[in-house]
CSV table of C-alpha atoms and ligand atoms in Angstrom, one decimal:
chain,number,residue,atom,x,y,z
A,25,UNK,CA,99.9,125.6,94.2
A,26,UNK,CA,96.2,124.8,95.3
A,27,UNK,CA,96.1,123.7,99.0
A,28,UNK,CA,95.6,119.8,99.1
A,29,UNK,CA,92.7,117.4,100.4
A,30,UNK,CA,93.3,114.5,102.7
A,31,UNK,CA,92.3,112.3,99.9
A,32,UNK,CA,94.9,113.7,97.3
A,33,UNK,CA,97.9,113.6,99.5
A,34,UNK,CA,96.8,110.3,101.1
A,35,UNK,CA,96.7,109.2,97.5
A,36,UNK,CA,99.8,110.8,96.5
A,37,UNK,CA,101.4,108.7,99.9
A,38,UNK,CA,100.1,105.8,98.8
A,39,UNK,CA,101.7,105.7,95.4
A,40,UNK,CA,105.3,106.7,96.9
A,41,UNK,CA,105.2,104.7,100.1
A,42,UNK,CA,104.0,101.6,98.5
A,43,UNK,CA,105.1,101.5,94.8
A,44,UNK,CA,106.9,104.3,93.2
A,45,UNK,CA,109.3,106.8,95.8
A,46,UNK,CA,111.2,107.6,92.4
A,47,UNK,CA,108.1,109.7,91.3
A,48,UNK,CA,108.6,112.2,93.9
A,49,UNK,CA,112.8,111.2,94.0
A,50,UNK,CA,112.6,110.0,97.5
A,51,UNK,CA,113.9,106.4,98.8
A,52,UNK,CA,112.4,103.6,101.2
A,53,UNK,CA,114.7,102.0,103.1
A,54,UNK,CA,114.2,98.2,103.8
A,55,UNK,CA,111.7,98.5,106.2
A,56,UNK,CA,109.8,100.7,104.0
A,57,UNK,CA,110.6,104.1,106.5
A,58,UNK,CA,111.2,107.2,105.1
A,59,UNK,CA,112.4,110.7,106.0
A,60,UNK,CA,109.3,112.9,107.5
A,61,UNK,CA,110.7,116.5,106.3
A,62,UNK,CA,112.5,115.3,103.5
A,63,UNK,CA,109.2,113.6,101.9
A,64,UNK,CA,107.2,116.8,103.0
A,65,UNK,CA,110.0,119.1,101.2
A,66,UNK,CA,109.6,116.7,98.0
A,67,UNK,CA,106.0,116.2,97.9
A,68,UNK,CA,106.0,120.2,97.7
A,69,UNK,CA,108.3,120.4,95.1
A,70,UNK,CA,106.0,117.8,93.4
A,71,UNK,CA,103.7,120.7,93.2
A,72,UNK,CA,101.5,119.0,95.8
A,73,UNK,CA,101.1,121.4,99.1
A,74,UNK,CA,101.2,120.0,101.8
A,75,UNK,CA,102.3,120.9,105.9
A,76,UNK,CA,103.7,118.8,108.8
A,77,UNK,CA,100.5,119.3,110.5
A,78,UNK,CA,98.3,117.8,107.3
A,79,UNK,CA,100.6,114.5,107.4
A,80,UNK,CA,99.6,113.9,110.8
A,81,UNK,CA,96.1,114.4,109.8
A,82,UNK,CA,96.4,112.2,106.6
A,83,UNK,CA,98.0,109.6,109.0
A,84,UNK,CA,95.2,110.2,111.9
A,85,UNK,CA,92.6,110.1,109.7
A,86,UNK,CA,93.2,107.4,107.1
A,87,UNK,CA,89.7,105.4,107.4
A,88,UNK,CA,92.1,102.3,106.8
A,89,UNK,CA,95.4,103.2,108.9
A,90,UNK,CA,97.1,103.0,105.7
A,91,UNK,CA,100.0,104.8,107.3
A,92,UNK,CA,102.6,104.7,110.5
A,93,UNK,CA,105.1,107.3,111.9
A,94,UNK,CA,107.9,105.7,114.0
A,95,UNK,CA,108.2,106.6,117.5
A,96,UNK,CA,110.0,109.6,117.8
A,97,UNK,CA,107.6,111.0,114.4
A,98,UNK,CA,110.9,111.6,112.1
A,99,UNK,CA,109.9,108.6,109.7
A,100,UNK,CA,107.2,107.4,107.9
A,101,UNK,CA,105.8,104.2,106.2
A,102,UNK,CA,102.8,102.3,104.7
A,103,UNK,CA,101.5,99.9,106.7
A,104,UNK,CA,101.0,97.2,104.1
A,105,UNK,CA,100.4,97.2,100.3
A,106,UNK,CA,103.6,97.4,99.1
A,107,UNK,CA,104.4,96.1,95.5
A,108,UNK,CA,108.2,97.6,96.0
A,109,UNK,CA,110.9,95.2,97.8
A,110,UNK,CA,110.7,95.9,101.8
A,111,UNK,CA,110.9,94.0,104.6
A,112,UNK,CA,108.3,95.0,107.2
A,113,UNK,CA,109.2,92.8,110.1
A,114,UNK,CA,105.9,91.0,110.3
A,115,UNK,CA,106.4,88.1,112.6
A,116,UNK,CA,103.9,84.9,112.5
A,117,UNK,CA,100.6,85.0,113.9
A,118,UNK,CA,97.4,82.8,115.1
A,119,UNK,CA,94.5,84.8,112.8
A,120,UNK,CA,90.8,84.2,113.4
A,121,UNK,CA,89.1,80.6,112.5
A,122,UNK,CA,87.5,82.3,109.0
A,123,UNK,CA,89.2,85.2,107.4
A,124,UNK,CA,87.3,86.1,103.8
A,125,UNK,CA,88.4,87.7,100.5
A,126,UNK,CA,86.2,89.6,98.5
A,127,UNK,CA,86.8,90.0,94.6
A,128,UNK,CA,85.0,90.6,91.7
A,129,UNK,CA,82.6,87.9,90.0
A,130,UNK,CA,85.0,88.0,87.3
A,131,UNK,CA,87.9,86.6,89.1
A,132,UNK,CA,85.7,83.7,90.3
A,133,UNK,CA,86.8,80.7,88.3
A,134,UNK,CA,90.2,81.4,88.0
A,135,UNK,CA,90.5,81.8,91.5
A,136,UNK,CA,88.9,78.2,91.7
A,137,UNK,CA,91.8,76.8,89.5
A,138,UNK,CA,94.7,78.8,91.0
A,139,UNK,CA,93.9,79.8,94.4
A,140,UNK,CA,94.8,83.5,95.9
A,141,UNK,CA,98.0,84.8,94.1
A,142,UNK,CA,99.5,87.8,95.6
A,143,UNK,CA,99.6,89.5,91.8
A,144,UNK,CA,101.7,92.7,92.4
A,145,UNK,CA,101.5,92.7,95.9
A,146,UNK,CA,103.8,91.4,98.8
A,147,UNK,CA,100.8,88.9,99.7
A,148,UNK,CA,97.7,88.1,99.2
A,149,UNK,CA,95.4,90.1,101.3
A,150,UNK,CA,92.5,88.6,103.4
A,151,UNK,CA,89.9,90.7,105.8
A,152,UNK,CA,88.5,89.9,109.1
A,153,UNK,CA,84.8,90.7,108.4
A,154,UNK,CA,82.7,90.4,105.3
A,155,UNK,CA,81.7,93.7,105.4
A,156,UNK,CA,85.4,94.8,105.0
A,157,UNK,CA,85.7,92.0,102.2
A,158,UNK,CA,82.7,93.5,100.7
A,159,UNK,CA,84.1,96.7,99.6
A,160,UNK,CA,87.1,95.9,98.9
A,161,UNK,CA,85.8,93.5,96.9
A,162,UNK,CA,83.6,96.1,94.8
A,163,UNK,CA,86.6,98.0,93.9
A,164,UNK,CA,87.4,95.3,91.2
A,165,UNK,CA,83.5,94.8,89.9
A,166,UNK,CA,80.7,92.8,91.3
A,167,UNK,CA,82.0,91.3,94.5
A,168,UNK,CA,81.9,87.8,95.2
A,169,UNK,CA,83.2,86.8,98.6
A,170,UNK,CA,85.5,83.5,99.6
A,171,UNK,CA,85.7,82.3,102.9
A,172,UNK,CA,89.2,80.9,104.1
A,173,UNK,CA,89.5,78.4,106.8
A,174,UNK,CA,92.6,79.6,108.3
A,175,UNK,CA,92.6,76.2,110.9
A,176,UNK,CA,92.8,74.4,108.3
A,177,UNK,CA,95.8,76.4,106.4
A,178,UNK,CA,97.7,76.8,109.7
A,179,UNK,CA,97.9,72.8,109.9
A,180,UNK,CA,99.3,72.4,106.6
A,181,UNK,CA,102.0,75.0,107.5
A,182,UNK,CA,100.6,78.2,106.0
A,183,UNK,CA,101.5,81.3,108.1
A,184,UNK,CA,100.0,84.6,108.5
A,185,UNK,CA,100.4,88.1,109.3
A,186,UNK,CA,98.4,91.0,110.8
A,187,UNK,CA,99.2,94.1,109.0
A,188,UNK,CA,99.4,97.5,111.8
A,189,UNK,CA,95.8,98.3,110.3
A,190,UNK,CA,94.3,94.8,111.0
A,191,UNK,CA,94.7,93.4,107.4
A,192,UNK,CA,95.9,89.9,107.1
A,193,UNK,CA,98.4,88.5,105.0
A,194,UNK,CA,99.5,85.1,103.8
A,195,UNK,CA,101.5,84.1,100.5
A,196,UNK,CA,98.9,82.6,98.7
A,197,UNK,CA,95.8,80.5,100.1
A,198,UNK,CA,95.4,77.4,97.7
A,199,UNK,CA,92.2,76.8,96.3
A,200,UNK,CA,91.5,73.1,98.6
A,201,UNK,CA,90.8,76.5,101.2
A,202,UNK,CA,88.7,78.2,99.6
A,203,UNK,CA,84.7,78.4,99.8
A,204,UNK,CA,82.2,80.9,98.1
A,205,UNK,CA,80.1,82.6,100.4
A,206,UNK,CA,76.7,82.3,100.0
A,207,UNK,CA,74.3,85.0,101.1
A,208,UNK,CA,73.2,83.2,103.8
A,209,UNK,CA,76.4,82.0,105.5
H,21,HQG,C1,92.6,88.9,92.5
H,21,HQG,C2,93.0,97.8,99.5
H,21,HQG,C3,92.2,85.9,89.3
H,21,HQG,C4,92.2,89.2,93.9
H,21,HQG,C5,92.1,96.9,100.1
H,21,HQG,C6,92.1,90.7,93.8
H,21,HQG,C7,92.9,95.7,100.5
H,21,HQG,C8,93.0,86.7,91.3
H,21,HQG,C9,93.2,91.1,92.7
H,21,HQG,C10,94.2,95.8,99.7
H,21,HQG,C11,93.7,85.5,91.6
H,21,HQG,C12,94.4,91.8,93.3
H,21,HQG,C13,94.4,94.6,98.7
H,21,HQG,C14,93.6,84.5,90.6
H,21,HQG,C15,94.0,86.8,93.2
H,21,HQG,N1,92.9,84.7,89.5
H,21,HQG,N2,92.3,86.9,90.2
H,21,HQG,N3,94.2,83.3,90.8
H,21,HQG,N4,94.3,85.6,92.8
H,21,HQG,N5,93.2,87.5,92.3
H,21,HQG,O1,94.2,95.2,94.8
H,21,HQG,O2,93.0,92.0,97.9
H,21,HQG,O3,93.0,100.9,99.6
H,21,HQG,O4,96.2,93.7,94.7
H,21,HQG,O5,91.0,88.6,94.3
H,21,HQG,O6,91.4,97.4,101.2
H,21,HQG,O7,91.8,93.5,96.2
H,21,HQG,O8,95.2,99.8,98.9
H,21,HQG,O9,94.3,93.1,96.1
H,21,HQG,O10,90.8,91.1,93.3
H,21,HQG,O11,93.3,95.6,101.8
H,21,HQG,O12,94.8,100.6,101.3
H,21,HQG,O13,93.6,89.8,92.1
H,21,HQG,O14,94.0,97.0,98.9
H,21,HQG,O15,93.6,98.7,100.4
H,21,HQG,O16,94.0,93.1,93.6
H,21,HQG,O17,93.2,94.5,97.9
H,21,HQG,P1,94.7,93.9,94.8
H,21,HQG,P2,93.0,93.2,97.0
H,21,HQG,P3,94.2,100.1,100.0
């Protein structure tokens, strides 16, 4: 066994925590939390190395928080992103006036038609800034970024969530919402 990067095991987290425990034969329960040493003991046997003291530095260092540890450090969970069938608590909450999703041009008309879908997530994901919209958005192609009137979605009943790492959530944002960003917005 090589020793790990950040990256890899925060990688490796991602896929177990979020989508697929059985890879590594571990088990989420249904608020997502796991055991701390027993995930470390099966991520070695996995054949990826990694120490007590380089999960708290994956969970530290994560430039998007992607990760939690409960209070007294003995579980661990991700903090949103899940495609897997967990509750994580999240109660209601007044977002910004504008939250904004960034995609790729691709996605553009369909997105017109349909509005946001959640796809194989637990919801659809929206971010507080452009920038933040921005790159995410480039991770599926050329981004283009929509701008969602959240005043106008909470009056019609919509609600919304702020993920532990600042993300926003909502089931789906129609397309009535929905405005392309122009460059100069
Ligand atoms: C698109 C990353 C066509 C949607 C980021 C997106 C984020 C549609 C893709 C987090 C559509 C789903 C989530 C429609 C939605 N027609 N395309 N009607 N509705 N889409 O990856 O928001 O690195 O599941 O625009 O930072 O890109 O994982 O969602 O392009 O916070 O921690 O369907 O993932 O964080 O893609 O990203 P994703 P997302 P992590």
């Amino acid at each position: 066994m090589t020793t790990s990067s950040e990256k890899q095991i925060s990688k490796l987290l991602s896929l177990v925590l979020r989508h697929s425990p059985e890879t590594i034969g571990i088990e989420l329960d249904q608020q997502g939390w796991t055991n701390v040493n027993h995930l470390i003991t099966k991520v070695n046997e996995y054949g990826t190395e990694i120490k007590l003291d380089q999960l708290k530095a994956v969970v530290a260092n994560s430039d998007k928080q992607r990760f939690s540890f409960n209070e007294d450090g003995t579980k661990i969970r991700a903090n949103q992103g899940h495609s897997v069938p967990i509750d994580l608590g999240f109660i209601a909450k007044n977002p910004p006036p504008f939250l904004y999703h960034g995609t790729a041009t691709k996605n553009k008309e369909s997105i017109l038609q349909f509005g946001l879908k959640k796809q194989a997530r637990h919801h659809v994901h929206l971010s507080k800034d452009i920038e933040t919209a921005v790159r995410v958005g480039q991770r599926h192609g050329k981004p283009i970024i929509f701008k969602i009137s959240t005043k106008l979605m909470l009056e019609k009943g919509h609600e919304f969530y702020e993920s532990a790492n600042g993300v926003w959530l909502t089931e789906a944002v129609p397309a009535e919402f929905l405005i392309i960003l122009e460059k100069d917005n």
